[in-house]
Amino acid sequence: MLRRFALALRFALREEDFARILSAAIALVLVGTMVYTFGSGWSLVNGFYFAVATLTTSSIADPDLTITDAWLKVFTAFYVLVGIGILVEIARRLGMGFIAARKDMAEAKAAKKHGGSEAS
């Protein structure tokens, strides 16, 4: 599975703007981590955890991590709207990479089988 993921990532990185989208996702997580860490007075780990859990809508809730300030709630609403779009695009590109990798592997297997039968 890890090998297939690496192949899919390689195919996705060939696309012109995938690296920018991936960079935007990383930047978004970093911004969210900093905002939640400093805005709520949490540790860096808790800020990172909350930022990632919020973006992935994983519903893994720590009852000790709640936002109460209105500005943080507004930030979170926009954070989710922007972040989910970016993550969906990354998932779409990786999915296309999985399909391309599978196609290449099937073609290579067919070529090997075809080449092997000619040698007989």
Coordinates of N, CA and C in Angstrom, one line a residue:
M1 N 0.8 -1.2 0.0 CA 0.0 0.0 0.0 C 0.9 1.3 0.0
L2 N 1.9 1.2 0.8 CA 2.8 2.4 0.8 C 3.5 2.6 -0.5
R3 N 3.8 1.5 -1.2 CA 4.5 1.6 -2.5 C 3.5 2.3 -3.5
R4 N 2.2 1.8 -3.5 CA 1.2 2.4 -4.4 C 1.0 3.8 -4.1
F5 N 1.0 4.2 -2.8 CA 0.8 5.6 -2.4 C 2.0 6.4 -3.0
A6 N 3.2 5.9 -2.8 CA 4.4 6.6 -3.3 C 4.3 6.8 -4.9
L7 N 3.8 5.8 -5.6 CA 3.6 5.9 -7.0 C 2.6 6.9 -7.3
A8 N 1.5 6.9 -6.6 CA 0.4 7.9 -6.8 C 0.9 9.3 -6.6
L9 N 1.7 9.5 -5.5 CA 2.2 10.8 -5.2 C 3.2 11.3 -6.3
R10 N 4.0 10.3 -6.8 CA 4.9 10.7 -7.9 C 4.1 11.1 -9.2
F11 N 3.1 10.4 -9.5 CA 2.2 10.9 -10.6 C 1.6 12.2 -10.4
A12 N 1.1 12.4 -9.2 CA 0.4 13.7 -8.8 C 1.4 14.8 -8.9
L13 N 2.6 14.6 -8.4 CA 3.7 15.7 -8.5 C 4.1 16.1 -9.9
R14 N 3.8 15.2 -10.8 CA 4.1 15.6 -12.2 C 3.1 16.6 -12.8
E15 N 2.0 16.8 -12.1 CA 1.0 17.8 -12.6 C 1.6 19.1 -12.2
E16 N 1.3 20.1 -13.0 CA 2.0 21.4 -12.9 C 1.7 22.1 -11.6
D17 N 0.5 22.1 -11.1 CA 0.2 22.9 -9.9 C 0.0 22.0 -8.6
F18 N 0.2 20.7 -8.7 CA 0.0 19.9 -7.5 C 0.9 20.4 -6.3
A19 N 2.2 20.7 -6.6 CA 3.1 21.1 -5.5 C 2.6 22.4 -4.9
R20 N 2.0 23.3 -5.6 CA 1.4 24.5 -5.0 C 0.2 24.2 -4.1
I21 N -0.6 23.3 -4.6 CA -1.8 22.9 -3.8 C -1.3 22.2 -2.5
L22 N -0.3 21.3 -2.6 CA 0.2 20.6 -1.4 C 0.9 21.7 -0.5
S23 N 1.6 22.6 -1.0 CA 2.2 23.7 -0.2 C 1.1 24.5 0.5
A24 N 0.0 24.8 -0.2 CA -1.1 25.5 0.4 C -1.7 24.8 1.6
A25 N -1.8 23.5 1.4 CA -2.3 22.6 2.5 C -1.4 22.7 3.7
I26 N -0.1 22.5 3.5 CA 0.9 22.6 4.6 C 0.8 23.9 5.2
A27 N 0.8 25.0 4.4 CA 0.7 26.4 5.0 C -0.5 26.6 5.8
L28 N -1.6 26.0 5.3 CA -2.9 26.1 6.0 C -2.9 25.5 7.4
V29 N -2.3 24.3 7.4 CA -2.1 23.6 8.7 C -1.2 24.4 9.7
L30 N -0.1 24.9 9.1 CA 0.8 25.7 10.0 C 0.1 27.0 10.5
V31 N -0.7 27.6 9.7 CA -1.4 28.8 10.1 C -2.5 28.4 11.2
G32 N -3.2 27.4 10.9 CA -4.2 26.9 11.9 C -3.6 26.5 13.2
T33 N -2.4 25.9 13.1 CA -1.7 25.5 14.3 C -1.3 26.7 15.2
M34 N -0.8 27.7 14.5 CA -0.4 28.9 15.2 C -1.6 29.7 15.8
V35 N -2.6 29.8 15.0 CA -3.8 30.6 15.5 C -4.4 29.9 16.7
Y36 N -4.6 28.6 16.6 CA -5.2 27.8 17.7 C -4.2 27.8 18.9
T37 N -2.9 27.7 18.7 CA -2.0 27.6 19.8 C -2.0 28.9 20.6
F38 N -1.8 30.0 19.8 CA -1.7 31.3 20.5 C -3.1 31.9 20.8
G39 N -4.1 31.7 20.0 CA -5.4 32.2 20.3 C -6.1 31.6 21.4
S40 N -5.8 30.4 21.7 CA -6.5 29.6 22.8 C -5.5 29.4 23.9
G41 N -4.3 29.7 23.8 CA -3.3 29.4 24.8 C -3.0 28.0 25.0
W42 N -3.1 27.2 23.9 CA -2.8 25.8 24.0 C -1.3 25.5 23.7
S43 N -0.9 24.2 23.9 CA 0.4 23.8 23.5 C 0.4 23.7 22.0
L44 N 1.6 23.7 21.5 CA 1.8 23.5 20.0 C 1.2 22.2 19.5
V45 N 1.4 21.1 20.3 CA 0.8 19.8 19.9 C -0.7 19.9 19.9
N46 N -1.3 20.5 20.9 CA -2.8 20.7 20.9 C -3.3 21.5 19.8
G47 N -2.6 22.6 19.5 CA -2.9 23.5 18.4 C -2.9 22.8 17.0
F48 N -1.8 22.0 16.9 CA -1.7 21.2 15.6 C -2.8 20.1 15.5
Y49 N -3.0 19.4 16.6 CA -4.1 18.4 16.7 C -5.4 19.0 16.3
F50 N -5.8 20.1 16.9 CA -7.0 20.8 16.6 C -7.1 21.2 15.2
A51 N -6.0 21.8 14.7 CA -6.0 22.3 13.3 C -6.3 21.1 12.3
V52 N -5.6 20.0 12.5 CA -5.7 18.9 11.6 C -7.1 18.2 11.8
A53 N -7.5 18.0 13.0 CA -8.8 17.4 13.3 C -10.0 18.2 12.7
T54 N -9.8 19.5 12.7 CA -10.8 20.4 12.2 C -10.9 20.3 10.7
L55 N -9.7 20.3 10.0 CA -9.7 20.3 8.6 C -10.2 18.9 8.0
T56 N -9.9 17.9 8.7 CA -10.3 16.5 8.2 C -11.7 16.1 8.7
T57 N -12.3 17.0 9.4 CA -13.6 16.7 10.0 C -13.7 15.3 10.6
S58 N -12.7 15.0 11.3 CA -12.6 13.6 11.8 C -13.5 13.3 13.0
S59 N -14.0 14.3 13.6 CA -14.9 14.1 14.8 C -14.2 13.5 15.9
I60 N -12.9 13.5 15.9 CA -12.1 13.1 17.1 C -12.0 14.3 18.0
A61 N -12.8 14.3 19.0 CA -12.9 15.5 19.8 C -12.2 15.3 21.2
D62 N -11.4 16.2 21.6 CA -10.9 16.2 22.9 C -11.7 17.2 23.7
P63 N -12.4 16.8 24.7 CA -13.3 17.7 25.4 C -12.6 18.9 26.1
D64 N -11.3 18.8 26.2 CA -10.6 19.9 26.8 C -10.2 20.9 25.8
L65 N -10.4 20.6 24.5 CA -10.0 21.6 23.5 C -11.3 22.1 22.9
T66 N -11.7 23.3 23.4 CA -12.9 24.0 22.8 C -12.5 25.4 22.6
I67 N -13.1 26.0 21.6 CA -12.8 27.4 21.3 C -14.1 28.2 21.8
T68 N -13.8 29.3 22.5 CA -14.9 30.1 23.1 C -14.9 31.5 22.5
D69 N -13.8 32.0 22.0 CA -13.7 33.4 21.5 C -14.4 33.4 20.2
A70 N -15.2 34.5 20.0 CA -16.0 34.7 18.8 C -15.1 34.8 17.5
W71 N -14.0 35.4 17.7 CA -13.1 35.6 16.5 C -12.5 34.3 16.1
L72 N -12.2 33.4 17.1 CA -11.7 32.0 16.7 C -12.8 31.2 16.0
K73 N -14.0 31.4 16.4 CA -15.1 30.7 15.7 C -15.3 31.1 14.3
V74 N -15.2 32.4 14.1 CA -15.2 33.0 12.7 C -14.0 32.5 11.9
F75 N -12.8 32.5 12.5 CA -11.7 32.0 11.8 C -11.9 30.5 11.4
T76 N -12.4 29.7 12.4 CA -12.6 28.3 12.1 C -13.6 28.1 11.0
A77 N -14.6 28.9 10.9 CA -15.6 28.7 9.8 C -14.9 28.9 8.4
F78 N -14.1 30.0 8.3 CA -13.4 30.2 7.0 C -12.3 29.2 6.8
Y79 N -11.6 28.8 7.9 CA -10.5 27.8 7.9 C -11.1 26.5 7.3
V80 N -12.2 26.1 7.7 CA -12.8 24.8 7.2 C -13.3 25.0 5.8
L81 N -13.9 26.1 5.4 CA -14.4 26.3 4.1 C -13.2 26.2 3.1
V82 N -12.1 26.9 3.4 CA -10.9 26.9 2.5 C -10.2 25.5 2.6
G83 N -10.0 25.0 3.8 CA -9.2 23.8 4.0 C -9.8 22.6 3.3
I84 N -11.1 22.4 3.5 CA -11.8 21.2 2.9 C -11.6 21.2 1.4
G85 N -11.8 22.4 0.8 CA -11.6 22.4 -0.7 C -10.2 22.0 -1.1
I86 N -9.2 22.5 -0.4 CA -7.8 22.2 -0.7 C -7.6 20.7 -0.5
L87 N -8.0 20.1 0.6 CA -7.8 18.7 0.9 C -8.6 17.8 -0.1
V88 N -9.8 18.2 -0.5 CA -10.5 17.4 -1.5 C -9.7 17.4 -2.8
E89 N -9.1 18.6 -3.2 CA -8.3 18.6 -4.4 C -7.1 17.7 -4.4
I90 N -6.5 17.7 -3.2 CA -5.3 16.8 -3.0 C -5.7 15.4 -3.1
A91 N -6.9 15.0 -2.5 CA -7.4 13.6 -2.6 C -7.7 13.3 -4.0
R92 N -8.3 14.2 -4.8 CA -8.7 14.0 -6.2 C -7.4 13.7 -7.0
R93 N -6.4 14.5 -6.8 CA -5.2 14.4 -7.6 C -4.5 13.1 -7.2
L94 N -4.4 12.7 -5.9 CA -3.8 11.4 -5.5 C -4.6 10.3 -6.1
G95 N -5.9 10.4 -6.1 CA -6.8 9.3 -6.7 C -6.5 9.1 -8.2
M96 N -6.3 10.2 -8.9 CA -5.9 10.2 -10.3 C -4.5 9.5 -10.4
G97 N -3.6 9.8 -9.5 CA -2.3 9.2 -9.5 C -2.4 7.7 -9.2
F98 N -3.3 7.3 -8.3 CA -3.5 5.8 -8.1 C -3.9 5.1 -9.4
I99 N -4.9 5.8 -10.1 CA -5.4 5.2 -11.3 C -4.3 5.1 -12.4
A100 N -3.5 6.2 -12.5 CA -2.4 6.2 -13.5 C -1.3 5.2 -13.2
A101 N -1.0 5.0 -11.9 CA 0.0 4.1 -11.4 C -0.5 2.6 -11.7
R102 N -1.8 2.4 -11.4 CA -2.3 1.1 -11.7 C -2.3 0.7 -13.2
K103 N -2.7 1.7 -14.0 CA -2.6 1.5 -15.4 C -1.2 1.2 -15.9
D104 N -0.2 2.0 -15.4 CA 1.1 1.7 -15.8 C 1.6 0.3 -15.4
M105 N 1.2 -0.1 -14.2 CA 1.6 -1.4 -13.7 C 1.0 -2.5 -14.5
A106 N -0.3 -2.3 -14.9 CA -1.0 -3.3 -15.7 C -0.3 -3.4 -17.1
E107 N 0.0 -2.2 -17.7 CA 0.7 -2.2 -19.0 C 2.0 -2.9 -19.0
A108 N 2.8 -2.6 -17.9 CA 4.1 -3.2 -17.8 C 4.0 -4.7 -17.6
K109 N 3.0 -5.2 -16.8 CA 2.8 -6.6 -16.6 C 2.4 -7.3 -18.0
A110 N 1.5 -6.6 -18.7 CA 1.1 -7.1 -20.0 C 2.2 -7.2 -21.0
A111 N 3.1 -6.1 -21.0 CA 4.2 -6.1 -21.9 C 5.2 -7.2 -21.5
K112 N 5.4 -7.4 -20.2 CA 6.3 -8.5 -19.8 C 5.8 -9.8 -20.2
K113 N 4.5 -10.0 -20.0 CA 3.9 -11.3 -20.4 C 3.9 -11.5 -21.9
H114 N 3.7 -10.5 -22.6 CA 3.7 -10.5 -24.1 C 5.1 -10.8 -24.6
G115 N 6.1 -10.1 -24.0 CA 7.5 -10.2 -24.3 C 8.0 -11.6 -24.0
G116 N 7.5 -12.1 -22.9 CA 8.0 -13.5 -22.4 C 7.4 -14.6 -23.3
S117 N 6.2 -14.4 -23.9 CA 5.7 -15.4 -24.7 C 6.3 -15.4 -26.1
E118 N 6.9 -14.3 -26.5 CA 7.6 -14.2 -27.8 C 8.9 -14.9 -27.7
A119 N 9.5 -14.9 -26.6 CA 10.9 -15.5 -26.4 C 10.7 -17.1 -26.4
S120 N 9.6 -17.6 -26.1 CA 9.4 -19.0 -26.0 C 9.5 -19.7 -27.3

